[in-house]
Amino acid sequence: MQYLKTPLVILDYRGKILDANPAAETILAQSVSDLLGKRAWRAIPLHRFDDPRVLGFENPVVMAIRQRSTIEAETFQSARPLEEQPTYLQPSCILVPHESDPTLNTYMLFLQDETEKVMQQSEIERYVLEIAEQNVQLQFGSHELEELALVDELTRIPNRRG
Protein backbone atom coordinates (compact mmCIF):
# COMPACT_ATOMS: atom_id res chain seq x y z
CA MET A 1 0.00 0.00 0.00
CA GLN A 2 2.82 2.42 0.82
CA TYR A 3 4.35 2.07 -2.67
CA LEU A 4 1.09 2.42 -4.59
CA LYS A 5 1.12 5.61 -6.69
CA THR A 6 -2.68 5.94 -6.63
CA PRO A 7 -4.00 7.65 -3.50
CA LEU A 8 -5.61 5.00 -1.26
CA VAL A 9 -7.54 5.44 1.98
CA ILE A 10 -8.74 2.47 4.07
CA LEU A 11 -12.09 2.94 5.84
CA ASP A 12 -13.99 0.94 8.43
CA TYR A 13 -17.65 -0.01 8.02
CA ARG A 14 -18.75 3.40 9.37
CA GLY A 15 -16.52 5.42 7.05
CA LYS A 16 -13.80 6.24 9.56
CA ILE A 17 -10.29 6.41 8.14
CA LEU A 18 -8.07 3.57 9.35
CA ASP A 19 -5.04 4.18 7.13
CA ALA A 20 -3.84 6.09 4.06
CA ASN A 21 -0.85 5.85 1.80
CA PRO A 22 1.67 8.65 1.04
CA ALA A 23 -0.04 9.43 -2.29
CA ALA A 24 -3.29 10.10 -0.40
CA GLU A 25 -1.43 12.36 2.03
CA THR A 26 -0.05 14.34 -0.89
CA ILE A 27 -3.32 14.80 -2.79
CA LEU A 28 -5.33 15.54 0.36
CA ALA A 29 -2.60 17.79 1.81
CA GLN A 30 -3.04 16.09 5.19
CA SER A 31 -0.83 13.67 7.10
CA VAL A 32 -2.02 10.16 7.95
CA SER A 33 -2.05 11.10 11.63
CA ASP A 34 -4.44 13.99 10.83
CA LEU A 35 -6.67 11.71 8.74
CA LEU A 36 -6.91 8.78 11.18
CA GLY A 37 -10.27 8.45 12.87
CA LYS A 38 -11.99 11.13 10.76
CA ARG A 39 -15.04 10.30 8.69
CA ALA A 40 -14.02 10.14 5.04
CA TRP A 41 -16.67 12.63 3.89
CA ARG A 42 -15.34 15.20 6.39
CA ALA A 43 -11.66 14.64 5.62
CA ILE A 44 -12.27 14.52 1.86
CA PRO A 45 -15.05 17.05 1.17
CA LEU A 46 -16.30 16.84 -2.41
CA HIS A 47 -18.68 18.94 -4.46
CA ARG A 48 -19.95 19.01 -8.03
CA PHE A 49 -18.41 21.47 -10.51
CA ASP A 50 -21.53 23.61 -10.78
CA ASP A 51 -22.54 23.52 -7.10
CA PRO A 52 -20.20 24.75 -4.35
CA ARG A 53 -22.16 22.96 -1.58
CA VAL A 54 -20.26 20.01 -0.12
CA LEU A 55 -22.01 16.72 -0.84
CA GLY A 56 -23.80 15.04 2.04
CA PHE A 57 -25.71 11.85 1.40
CA GLU A 58 -24.88 12.11 -2.32
CA ASN A 59 -21.19 11.74 -1.52
CA PRO A 60 -20.08 8.51 -3.24
CA VAL A 61 -18.27 7.34 -0.10
CA VAL A 62 -21.44 7.74 1.98
CA MET A 63 -23.46 5.93 -0.71
CA ALA A 64 -21.03 3.00 -0.85
CA ILE A 65 -21.10 2.54 2.91
CA ARG A 66 -24.88 2.93 3.23
CA GLN A 67 -25.46 0.44 0.40
CA ARG A 68 -22.59 -1.84 1.49
CA SER A 69 -21.42 -1.92 -2.08
CA THR A 70 -18.67 -0.89 -4.44
CA ILE A 71 -19.06 2.44 -6.21
CA GLU A 72 -17.09 4.16 -8.94
CA ALA A 73 -18.18 7.77 -9.12
CA GLU A 74 -17.95 10.65 -11.50
CA THR A 75 -15.26 13.28 -11.08
CA PHE A 76 -15.78 15.78 -8.25
CA GLN A 77 -14.00 18.92 -7.21
CA SER A 78 -12.24 18.74 -3.87
CA ALA A 79 -13.64 21.38 -1.57
CA ARG A 80 -10.47 22.28 0.27
CA PRO A 81 -10.49 25.98 1.21
CA LEU A 82 -7.90 28.52 0.13
CA GLU A 83 -6.61 26.54 -2.82
CA GLU A 84 -5.12 28.42 -5.70
CA GLN A 85 -5.75 25.52 -8.06
CA PRO A 86 -8.76 23.25 -7.47
CA THR A 87 -8.20 19.51 -7.28
CA TYR A 88 -10.50 17.17 -9.18
CA LEU A 89 -10.87 13.64 -7.84
CA GLN A 90 -12.66 10.55 -9.07
CA PRO A 91 -13.36 8.37 -6.02
CA SER A 92 -13.80 4.61 -6.26
CA CYS A 93 -14.93 2.93 -3.07
CA ILE A 94 -14.44 -0.86 -3.03
CA LEU A 95 -16.06 -3.00 -0.38
CA VAL A 96 -13.85 -5.66 1.21
CA PRO A 97 -16.43 -7.80 3.04
CA HIS A 98 -15.69 -9.80 6.15
CA GLU A 99 -16.92 -13.39 5.94
CA SER A 100 -19.02 -13.47 9.11
CA ASP A 101 -19.17 -10.03 10.73
CA PRO A 102 -20.28 -7.00 8.65
CA THR A 103 -18.92 -4.66 11.34
CA LEU A 104 -15.48 -5.82 10.26
CA ASN A 105 -16.10 -4.82 6.61
CA THR A 106 -13.55 -2.41 5.26
CA TYR A 107 -13.50 -0.20 2.20
CA MET A 108 -10.64 0.74 -0.06
CA LEU A 109 -11.14 4.30 -1.26
CA PHE A 110 -9.07 5.06 -4.36
CA LEU A 111 -8.81 8.73 -5.32
CA GLN A 112 -7.88 9.13 -8.96
CA ASP A 113 -6.49 12.62 -9.62
CA GLU A 114 -8.34 13.99 -12.67
CA THR A 115 -7.14 17.58 -12.29
CA GLU A 116 -4.97 17.69 -15.41
CA LYS A 117 -7.66 16.03 -17.52
CA VAL A 118 -10.37 18.44 -16.33
CA MET A 119 -8.12 21.45 -16.89
CA GLN A 120 -7.32 20.27 -20.44
CA GLN A 121 -11.03 19.76 -21.18
CA SER A 122 -11.80 23.21 -19.85
CA GLU A 123 -9.05 24.73 -22.01
CA ILE A 124 -10.39 22.93 -25.10
CA GLU A 125 -13.94 24.14 -24.35
CA ARG A 126 -12.68 27.73 -24.03
CA TYR A 127 -10.82 27.38 -27.34
CA VAL A 128 -13.88 25.93 -29.11
CA LEU A 129 -16.06 28.79 -27.80
CA GLU A 130 -13.49 31.31 -28.97
CA ILE A 131 -13.44 29.76 -32.45
CA ALA A 132 -17.25 29.69 -32.53
CA GLU A 133 -17.39 33.39 -31.61
CA GLN A 134 -14.88 34.20 -34.36
CA ASN A 135 -16.99 32.21 -36.84
CA VAL A 136 -20.10 34.16 -35.86
CA GLN A 137 -18.23 37.43 -36.31
CA LEU A 138 -16.95 36.31 -39.72
CA GLN A 139 -20.43 35.23 -40.81
CA PHE A 140 -21.89 38.52 -39.62
CA GLY A 141 -19.14 40.42 -41.40
CA SER A 142 -19.68 38.55 -44.68
CA HIS A 143 -23.45 39.11 -44.36
CA GLU A 144 -22.81 42.87 -44.17
CA LEU A 145 -20.59 42.72 -47.27
CA GLU A 146 -23.23 40.75 -49.14
CA GLU A 147 -25.83 43.32 -48.13
CA LEU A 148 -23.58 46.15 -49.34
CA ALA A 149 -23.20 44.46 -52.70
CA LEU A 150 -26.98 44.10 -53.13
CA VAL A 151 -28.12 47.46 -51.75
CA ASP A 152 -26.74 50.94 -52.31
CA GLU A 153 -25.41 52.10 -48.95
CA LEU A 154 -26.65 55.72 -49.25
CA THR A 155 -29.99 55.34 -50.95
CA ARG A 156 -30.81 51.79 -49.80
CA ILE A 157 -31.99 51.16 -53.40
CA PRO A 158 -31.22 47.65 -54.68
CA ASN A 159 -28.21 47.45 -57.00
CA ARG A 160 -28.67 46.15 -60.52
CA ARG A 161 -27.02 42.89 -59.46
CA GLY A 162 -29.73 42.33 -56.81
XYZ file of N, CA, C and O in Angstrom:
648
model
N 0.818 -1.188 0.000
C 0.000 0.000 0.000
C 0.868 1.260 0.000
O 0.541 2.230 -0.664
N 1.963 1.244 0.705
C 2.819 2.418 0.816
C 3.464 2.798 -0.517
O 3.770 3.957 -0.747
N 3.666 1.823 -1.406
C 4.354 2.073 -2.670
C 3.391 2.321 -3.827
O 3.811 2.645 -4.925
N 2.100 2.193 -3.568
C 1.089 2.419 -4.592
C 1.061 3.903 -4.958
O 1.018 4.767 -4.075
N 1.100 4.214 -6.252
C 1.122 5.612 -6.686
C -0.267 6.255 -6.643
O -0.378 7.464 -6.555
N -1.304 5.423 -6.704
C -2.676 5.936 -6.628
C -3.024 6.199 -5.173
O -2.790 5.359 -4.318
N -3.592 7.372 -4.871
C -4.002 7.651 -3.498
C -5.019 6.620 -3.002
O -6.012 6.343 -3.670
N -4.754 6.044 -1.836
C -5.607 5.001 -1.265
C -5.851 5.306 0.202
O -4.925 5.598 0.958
N -7.128 5.236 0.593
C -7.538 5.443 1.977
C -8.336 4.204 2.386
O -9.220 3.775 1.660
N -8.020 3.638 3.553
C -8.737 2.474 4.070
C -9.749 2.960 5.115
O -9.395 3.720 6.022
N -10.997 2.512 4.961
C -12.085 2.936 5.840
C -12.686 1.744 6.564
O -12.698 0.634 6.036
N -13.247 1.994 7.755
C -13.994 0.939 8.432
C -15.445 0.964 7.936
O -15.794 1.752 7.055
N -16.288 0.131 8.505
C -17.655 -0.006 8.019
C -18.509 1.237 8.285
O -19.595 1.380 7.725
N -18.034 2.155 9.102
C -18.755 3.398 9.370
C -18.172 4.588 8.604
O -18.641 5.705 8.737
N -17.129 4.348 7.832
C -16.522 5.419 7.050
C -15.392 6.140 7.743
O -14.911 7.158 7.254
N -14.935 5.619 8.875
C -13.797 6.241 9.561
C -12.499 5.789 8.902
O -12.346 4.635 8.525
N -11.575 6.696 8.798
C -10.294 6.408 8.145
C -9.410 5.601 9.095
O -9.157 6.004 10.225
N -8.970 4.441 8.584
C -8.074 3.573 9.348
C -6.624 3.749 8.935
O -5.715 3.593 9.742
N -6.407 4.055 7.650
C -5.041 4.185 7.133
C -5.094 4.910 5.792
O -6.151 4.996 5.154
N -3.965 5.429 5.355
C -3.843 6.093 4.056
C -2.402 5.971 3.597
O -1.489 5.887 4.413
N -2.214 5.950 2.305
C -0.846 5.850 1.795
C -0.266 7.251 1.535
O -0.990 8.249 1.574
N 1.034 7.339 1.269
C 1.666 8.651 1.041
C 1.043 9.432 -0.120
O 0.969 10.663 -0.061
N 0.594 8.729 -1.160
C -0.036 9.425 -2.292
C -1.324 10.121 -1.846
O -1.636 11.222 -2.306
N -2.067 9.484 -0.939
C -3.288 10.103 -0.400
C -2.932 11.320 0.446
O -3.609 12.350 0.385
N -1.879 11.207 1.232
C -1.431 12.356 2.031
C -1.134 13.550 1.124
O -1.516 14.675 1.431
N -0.449 13.266 0.027
C -0.054 14.337 -0.893
C -1.273 15.011 -1.509
O -1.393 16.235 -1.481
N -2.176 14.218 -2.074
C -3.319 14.805 -2.786
C -4.313 15.471 -1.843
O -4.966 16.436 -2.195
N -4.401 14.963 -0.621
C -5.329 15.539 0.358
C -4.677 16.633 1.204
O -5.349 17.309 1.972
N -3.368 16.787 1.058
C -2.604 17.794 1.813
C -2.828 17.644 3.312
O -2.974 18.629 4.040
N -2.878 16.398 3.769
C -3.042 16.085 5.189
C -2.185 14.868 5.509
O -2.076 13.962 4.698
N -1.626 14.830 6.707
C -0.832 13.669 7.102
C -1.757 12.536 7.535
O -2.916 12.773 7.872
N -1.240 11.314 7.517
C -2.020 10.159 7.948
C -2.500 10.364 9.376
O -3.657 10.075 9.692
N -1.648 10.895 10.228
C -2.054 11.104 11.631
C -3.235 12.071 11.732
O -4.085 11.929 12.606
N -3.296 13.072 10.846
C -4.441 13.993 10.832
C -5.695 13.323 10.285
O -6.808 13.680 10.673
N -5.524 12.385 9.360
C -6.666 11.714 8.735
C -7.277 10.623 9.613
O -8.489 10.407 9.577
N -6.442 9.935 10.390
C -6.906 8.782 11.176
C -8.085 9.135 12.078
O -8.064 10.137 12.782
N -9.110 8.290 12.008
C -10.275 8.452 12.865
C -11.335 9.404 12.347
O -12.456 9.406 12.831
N -10.998 10.211 11.331
C -11.986 11.131 10.760
C -12.913 10.366 9.820
O -12.524 9.378 9.208
N -14.124 10.847 9.692
C -15.035 10.301 8.686
C -14.528 10.754 7.314
O -14.118 11.910 7.145
N -14.576 9.853 6.362
C -14.018 10.144 5.037
C -14.671 11.359 4.391
O -13.993 12.164 3.760
N -15.984 11.515 4.544
C -16.667 12.627 3.888
C -16.354 13.959 4.542
O -16.595 15.003 3.967
N -15.790 13.945 5.755
C -15.342 15.197 6.385
C -13.883 15.498 6.013
O -13.516 16.642 5.792
N -13.074 14.467 5.945
C -11.658 14.643 5.616
C -11.451 14.895 4.125
O -10.475 15.529 3.729
N -12.378 14.387 3.320
C -12.274 14.519 1.861
C -13.571 15.143 1.352
O -14.400 14.470 0.745
N -13.795 16.423 1.615
C -15.045 17.048 1.173
C -15.062 17.196 -0.344
O -14.099 17.658 -0.943
N -16.153 16.782 -0.954
C -16.300 16.837 -2.407
C -17.526 17.655 -2.766
O -18.507 17.686 -2.033
N -17.471 18.303 -3.925
C -18.676 18.936 -4.461
C -18.650 18.852 -5.980
O -17.619 18.605 -6.594
N -19.826 19.034 -6.569
C -19.946 19.008 -8.029
C -19.381 20.310 -8.594
O -19.296 21.319 -7.908
N -19.024 20.295 -9.881
C -18.408 21.469 -10.507
C -19.313 22.699 -10.429
O -18.868 23.791 -10.187
N -20.605 22.493 -10.674
C -21.535 23.608 -10.785
C -22.231 23.959 -9.468
O -23.102 24.804 -9.434
N -21.866 23.305 -8.378
C -22.537 23.522 -7.105
C -21.494 23.520 -5.985
O -20.902 22.493 -5.689
N -21.262 24.664 -5.355
C -20.202 24.748 -4.346
C -20.543 24.069 -3.011
O -19.681 23.955 -2.150
N -21.793 23.617 -2.843
C -22.156 22.959 -1.583
C -21.480 21.593 -1.499
O -21.490 20.813 -2.452
N -20.913 21.307 -0.347
C -20.259 20.014 -0.121
C -21.337 18.935 -0.105
O -22.411 19.125 0.461
N -21.037 17.809 -0.749
C -22.005 16.721 -0.837
C -22.227 16.075 0.520
O -21.281 15.834 1.263
N -23.461 15.767 0.823
C -23.804 15.045 2.045
C -24.082 13.591 1.705
O -23.170 12.812 1.436
N -25.343 13.233 1.673
C -25.714 11.846 1.399
C -25.442 11.443 -0.047
O -25.439 10.275 -0.374
N -25.215 12.417 -0.933
C -24.879 12.108 -2.321
C -23.397 11.812 -2.501
O -22.958 11.436 -3.574
N -22.615 12.025 -1.462
C -21.189 11.737 -1.520
C -21.019 10.250 -1.834
O -21.632 9.403 -1.195
N -20.209 9.910 -2.840
C -20.077 8.508 -3.237
C -19.564 7.602 -2.115
O -19.911 6.429 -2.064
N -18.768 8.137 -1.215
C -18.268 7.336 -0.097
C -19.428 6.986 0.838
O -19.587 5.841 1.262
N -20.266 7.978 1.130
C -21.441 7.742 1.975
C -22.355 6.712 1.318
O -22.843 5.781 1.965
N -22.570 6.867 0.012
C -23.456 5.935 -0.709
C -22.917 4.509 -0.663
O -23.666 3.554 -0.450
N -21.619 4.346 -0.862
C -21.030 2.999 -0.851
C -21.216 2.348 0.507
O -21.580 1.169 0.609
N -21.000 3.099 1.567
C -21.096 2.543 2.914
C -22.553 2.259 3.275
O -22.866 1.202 3.830
N -23.462 3.155 2.924
C -24.881 2.930 3.228
C -25.424 1.728 2.468
O -26.260 0.985 2.975
N -24.962 1.549 1.224
C -25.461 0.440 0.401
C -24.622 -0.822 0.561
O -24.931 -1.843 -0.046
N -23.544 -0.734 1.358
C -22.593 -1.842 1.495
C -22.226 -2.411 0.117
O -22.394 -3.589 -0.167
N -21.744 -1.527 -0.706
C -21.424 -1.925 -2.078
C -20.165 -1.201 -2.556
O -19.587 -0.383 -1.856
N -19.791 -1.516 -3.776
C -18.666 -0.887 -4.440
C -19.209 0.182 -5.372
O -20.184 -0.057 -6.079
N -18.588 1.347 -5.362
C -19.064 2.443 -6.208
C -17.880 3.106 -6.894
O -16.872 3.399 -6.260
N -18.043 3.321 -8.200
C -17.087 4.160 -8.940
C -17.857 5.385 -9.358
O -18.879 5.293 -10.031
N -17.419 6.533 -8.940
C -18.184 7.767 -9.123
C -17.628 8.606 -10.255
O -16.559 8.346 -10.791
N -18.389 9.644 -10.545
C -17.951 10.646 -11.503
C -16.824 11.472 -10.868
O -16.457 11.248 -9.725
N -16.320 12.425 -11.602
C -15.265 13.279 -11.085
C -15.883 14.432 -10.292
O -16.849 15.043 -10.731
N -15.321 14.703 -9.122
C -15.783 15.775 -8.254
C -14.644 16.739 -7.985
O -13.480 16.373 -8.080
N -15.015 17.951 -7.604
C -14.000 18.924 -7.210
C -13.794 18.802 -5.705
O -14.748 18.720 -4.942
N -12.549 18.768 -5.295
C -12.242 18.738 -3.873
C -12.535 20.104 -3.294
O -12.187 21.121 -3.880
N -13.180 20.119 -2.152
C -13.640 21.376 -1.568
C -12.701 21.892 -0.494
O -13.137 22.355 0.536
N -11.428 21.760 -0.709
C -10.471 22.282 0.274
C -10.414 23.795 0.159
O -10.275 24.330 -0.935
N -10.494 24.509 1.270
C -10.487 25.978 1.209
C -9.102 26.537 0.885
O -8.097 25.875 1.075
N -9.121 27.740 0.384
C -7.897 28.516 0.134
C -6.935 27.864 -0.845
O -5.727 28.022 -0.737
N -7.480 27.144 -1.798
C -6.613 26.540 -2.824
C -6.495 27.494 -3.990
O -7.478 28.079 -4.418
N -5.296 27.628 -4.498
C -5.119 28.420 -5.703
C -5.678 27.646 -6.893
O -6.381 28.171 -7.721
N -5.344 26.403 -6.965
C -5.751 25.522 -8.059
C -6.667 24.428 -7.488
O -6.263 23.710 -6.591
N -7.894 24.316 -7.989
C -8.762 23.251 -7.467
C -8.231 21.870 -7.840
O -7.529 21.703 -8.835
N -8.575 20.899 -7.028
C -8.204 19.513 -7.284
C -9.463 18.762 -7.673
O -10.505 18.916 -7.040
N -9.367 17.960 -8.715
C -10.503 17.172 -9.182
C -10.196 15.700 -8.939
O -9.168 15.195 -9.395
N -11.083 15.034 -8.228
C -10.873 13.640 -7.836
C -12.007 12.768 -8.329
O -13.170 13.176 -8.326
N -11.655 11.557 -8.728
C -12.660 10.550 -9.066
C -12.527 9.432 -8.036
O -11.598 8.641 -8.097
N -13.456 9.392 -7.062
C -13.357 8.368 -6.020
C -13.940 7.031 -6.478
O -14.943 6.993 -7.179
N -13.292 5.960 -6.090
C -13.804 4.609 -6.265
C -13.732 3.943 -4.909
O -12.656 3.847 -4.323
N -14.860 3.514 -4.404
C -14.930 2.927 -3.071
C -15.249 1.441 -3.232
O -16.304 1.074 -3.737
N -14.310 0.589 -2.832
C -14.441 -0.859 -3.027
C -14.651 -1.542 -1.680
O -13.840 -1.392 -0.767
N -15.742 -2.259 -1.597
C -16.063 -2.998 -0.380
C -15.181 -4.238 -0.270
O -15.026 -4.990 -1.223
N -14.610 -4.447 0.893
C -13.855 -5.659 1.211
C -14.626 -6.340 2.351
O -14.428 -5.999 3.521
N -15.553 -7.236 2.009
C -16.433 -7.797 3.038
C -15.719 -8.783 3.956
O -14.809 -9.496 3.549
N -16.157 -8.802 5.196
C -15.686 -9.799 6.154
C -16.633 -10.983 6.052
O -17.842 -10.802 5.882
N -16.111 -12.187 6.156
C -16.922 -13.394 5.944
C -18.118 -13.492 6.881
O -19.219 -13.819 6.451
N -17.933 -13.218 8.170
C -19.022 -13.468 9.108
C -19.556 -12.234 9.824
O -20.701 -12.210 10.247
N -18.759 -11.189 9.944
C -19.173 -10.034 10.734
C -19.108 -8.762 9.891
O -18.029 -8.251 9.602
N -20.287 -8.210 9.492
C -20.280 -6.996 8.655
C -19.669 -5.781 9.344
O -19.274 -4.832 8.680
N -19.562 -5.800 10.668
C -18.924 -4.663 11.344
C -17.420 -4.674 11.146
O -16.744 -3.717 11.519
N -16.908 -5.757 10.578
C -15.480 -5.822 10.256
C -15.217 -5.573 8.766
O -14.090 -5.713 8.304
N -16.279 -5.199 8.008
C -16.098 -4.824 6.606
C -15.163 -3.620 6.536
O -15.192 -2.748 7.397
N -14.362 -3.598 5.512
C -13.545 -2.412 5.256
C -13.773 -1.970 3.817
O -14.326 -2.713 3.006
N -13.368 -0.760 3.543
C -13.501 -0.205 2.201
C -12.150 0.350 1.781
O -11.446 0.963 2.576
N -11.824 0.124 0.529
C -10.636 0.738 -0.060
C -11.139 1.904 -0.901
O -11.910 1.709 -1.839
N -10.734 3.097 -0.545
C -11.143 4.299 -1.264
C -9.965 4.775 -2.111
O -8.961 5.248 -1.585
N -10.089 4.592 -3.413
C -9.068 5.058 -4.359
C -9.484 6.447 -4.832
O -10.646 6.684 -5.154
N -8.541 7.362 -4.888
C -8.812 8.734 -5.317
C -7.983 9.040 -6.557
O -6.813 9.417 -6.458
N -8.578 8.863 -7.703
C -7.882 9.130 -8.961
C -7.837 10.635 -9.191
O -8.870 11.302 -9.192
N -6.649 11.188 -9.381
C -6.492 12.623 -9.623
C -6.802 12.915 -11.093
O -6.097 12.486 -11.989
N -7.893 13.641 -11.317
C -8.343 13.986 -12.669
C -8.106 15.467 -12.978
O -8.635 15.977 -13.958
N -7.318 16.134 -12.159
C -7.137 17.581 -12.288
C -6.615 17.975 -13.662
O -7.181 18.846 -14.321
N -5.559 17.329 -14.111
C -4.971 17.690 -15.413
C -5.975 17.465 -16.547
O -6.111 18.303 -17.435
N -6.668 16.359 -16.492
C -7.663 16.034 -17.524
C -8.782 17.083 -17.560
O -9.152 17.569 -18.631
N -9.298 17.453 -16.402
C -10.374 18.444 -16.333
C -9.877 19.796 -16.830
O -10.588 20.496 -17.567
N -8.667 20.173 -16.448
C -8.115 21.452 -16.887
C -7.928 21.470 -18.413
O -8.204 22.483 -19.057
N -7.484 20.361 -18.985
C -7.325 20.273 -20.437
C -8.686 20.377 -21.134
O -8.820 21.079 -22.131
N -9.688 19.683 -20.599
C -11.030 19.755 -21.184
C -11.557 21.184 -21.132
O -12.141 21.674 -22.095
N -11.340 21.840 -20.024
C -11.801 23.212 -19.855
C -11.101 24.142 -20.842
O -11.712 25.030 -21.425
N -9.809 23.930 -21.043
C -9.047 24.733 -22.009
C -9.563 24.500 -23.433
O -9.705 25.446 -24.213
N -9.846 23.257 -23.768
C -10.387 22.929 -25.098
C -11.752 23.578 -25.284
O -12.038 24.156 -26.338
N -12.610 23.519 -24.259
C -13.937 24.141 -24.346
C -13.821 25.643 -24.564
O -14.547 26.221 -25.371
N -12.900 26.297 -23.841
C -12.682 27.735 -24.029
C -12.236 28.024 -25.459
O -12.695 28.978 -26.085
N -11.330 27.199 -25.982
C -10.819 27.383 -27.340
C -11.947 27.209 -28.370
O -12.077 28.009 -29.294
N -12.771 26.182 -28.185
C -13.884 25.928 -29.109
C -14.865 27.101 -29.086
O -15.334 27.548 -30.135
N -15.168 27.632 -27.896
C -16.063 28.794 -27.796
C -15.468 30.011 -28.488
O -16.170 30.758 -29.169
N -14.169 30.186 -28.328
C -13.490 31.313 -28.965
C -13.583 31.194 -30.490
O -13.891 32.167 -31.177
N -13.343 30.001 -31.001
C -13.438 29.760 -32.452
C -14.865 29.981 -32.935
O -15.095 30.590 -33.980
N -15.842 29.510 -32.159
C -17.247 29.686 -32.534
C -17.606 31.167 -32.589
O -18.295 31.623 -33.509
N -17.139 31.948 -31.621
C -17.387 33.392 -31.613
C -16.760 34.054 -32.836
O -17.362 34.923 -33.455
N -15.541 33.645 -33.186
C -14.882 34.197 -34.364
C -15.665 33.856 -35.626
O -15.811 34.679 -36.513
N -16.184 32.636 -35.698
C -16.992 32.215 -36.842
C -18.242 33.061 -36.973
O -18.609 33.479 -38.059
N -18.900 33.329 -35.846
C -20.105 34.157 -35.865
C -19.760 35.550 -36.355
O -20.471 36.120 -37.180
N -18.637 36.105 -35.876
C -18.227 37.432 -36.307
C -17.917 37.442 -37.803
O -18.280 38.378 -38.511
N -17.261 36.393 -38.294
C -16.951 36.311 -39.724
C -18.228 36.198 -40.546
O -18.363 36.846 -41.577
N -19.174 35.377 -40.085
C -20.426 35.226 -40.815
C -21.192 36.540 -40.823
O -21.742 36.953 -41.829
N -21.213 37.235 -39.695
C -21.892 38.519 -39.616
C -21.211 39.513 -40.545
O -21.871 40.240 -41.275
N -19.888 39.518 -40.527
C -19.135 40.415 -41.397
C -19.398 40.146 -42.863
O -19.613 41.065 -43.642
N -19.440 38.872 -43.277
C -19.684 38.551 -44.684
C -21.126 38.855 -45.069
O -21.402 39.235 -46.193
N -22.052 38.756 -44.111
C -23.446 39.107 -44.362
C -23.559 40.596 -44.663
O -24.278 41.005 -45.571
N -22.816 41.425 -43.922
C -22.814 42.871 -44.167
C -22.256 43.188 -45.553
O -22.796 44.017 -46.270
N -21.170 42.496 -45.948
C -20.589 42.724 -47.275
C -21.570 42.331 -48.366
O -21.706 43.030 -49.370
N -22.245 41.219 -48.160
C -23.232 40.752 -49.141
C -24.358 41.780 -49.268
O -24.807 42.101 -50.365
N -24.775 42.321 -48.120
C -25.834 43.322 -48.134
C -25.374 44.581 -48.866
O -26.123 45.171 -49.638
N -24.110 44.979 -48.653
C -23.579 46.154 -49.337
C -23.548 45.944 -50.851
O -23.788 46.875 -51.612
N -23.263 44.740 -51.283
C -23.199 44.459 -52.705
C -24.584 44.492 -53.343
O -24.736 44.853 -54.505
N -25.628 44.175 -52.579
C -26.976 44.104 -53.127
C -27.762 45.400 -52.987
O -28.705 45.645 -53.712
N -27.376 46.238 -52.026
C -28.119 47.463 -51.750
C -27.144 48.634 -51.705
O -26.093 48.543 -51.090
N -27.556 49.742 -52.363
C -26.743 50.945 -52.312
C -26.740 51.465 -50.879
O -27.795 51.616 -50.267
N -25.556 51.744 -50.366
C -25.408 52.098 -48.955
C -26.094 53.423 -48.618
O -26.680 53.559 -47.551
N -26.062 54.406 -49.529
C -26.647 55.724 -49.245
C -28.157 55.744 -49.466
O -28.915 56.210 -48.620
N -28.574 55.232 -50.589
C -29.994 55.343 -50.949
C -30.819 54.141 -50.510
O -32.038 54.219 -50.517
N -30.155 53.044 -50.157
C -30.807 51.787 -49.801
C -31.629 51.222 -50.966
O -32.521 50.414 -50.781
N -31.333 51.685 -52.196
C -31.987 51.160 -53.400
C -31.213 49.945 -53.854
O -29.973 49.960 -53.867
N -31.926 48.866 -54.243
C -31.216 47.653 -54.677
C -30.306 47.942 -55.881
O -30.680 48.688 -56.790
N -29.121 47.363 -55.871
C -28.208 47.445 -57.000
C -28.762 46.614 -58.146
O -29.625 45.763 -57.976
N -28.203 46.886 -59.355
C -28.666 46.147 -60.524
C -28.400 44.667 -60.384
O -29.098 43.837 -60.922
N -27.344 44.309 -59.626
C -27.015 42.895 -59.461
C -28.076 42.186 -58.593
O -28.214 41.005 -58.630
N -28.755 42.906 -57.745
C -29.729 42.332 -56.815
C -31.008 42.118 -57.458
O -31.767 41.330 -57.665
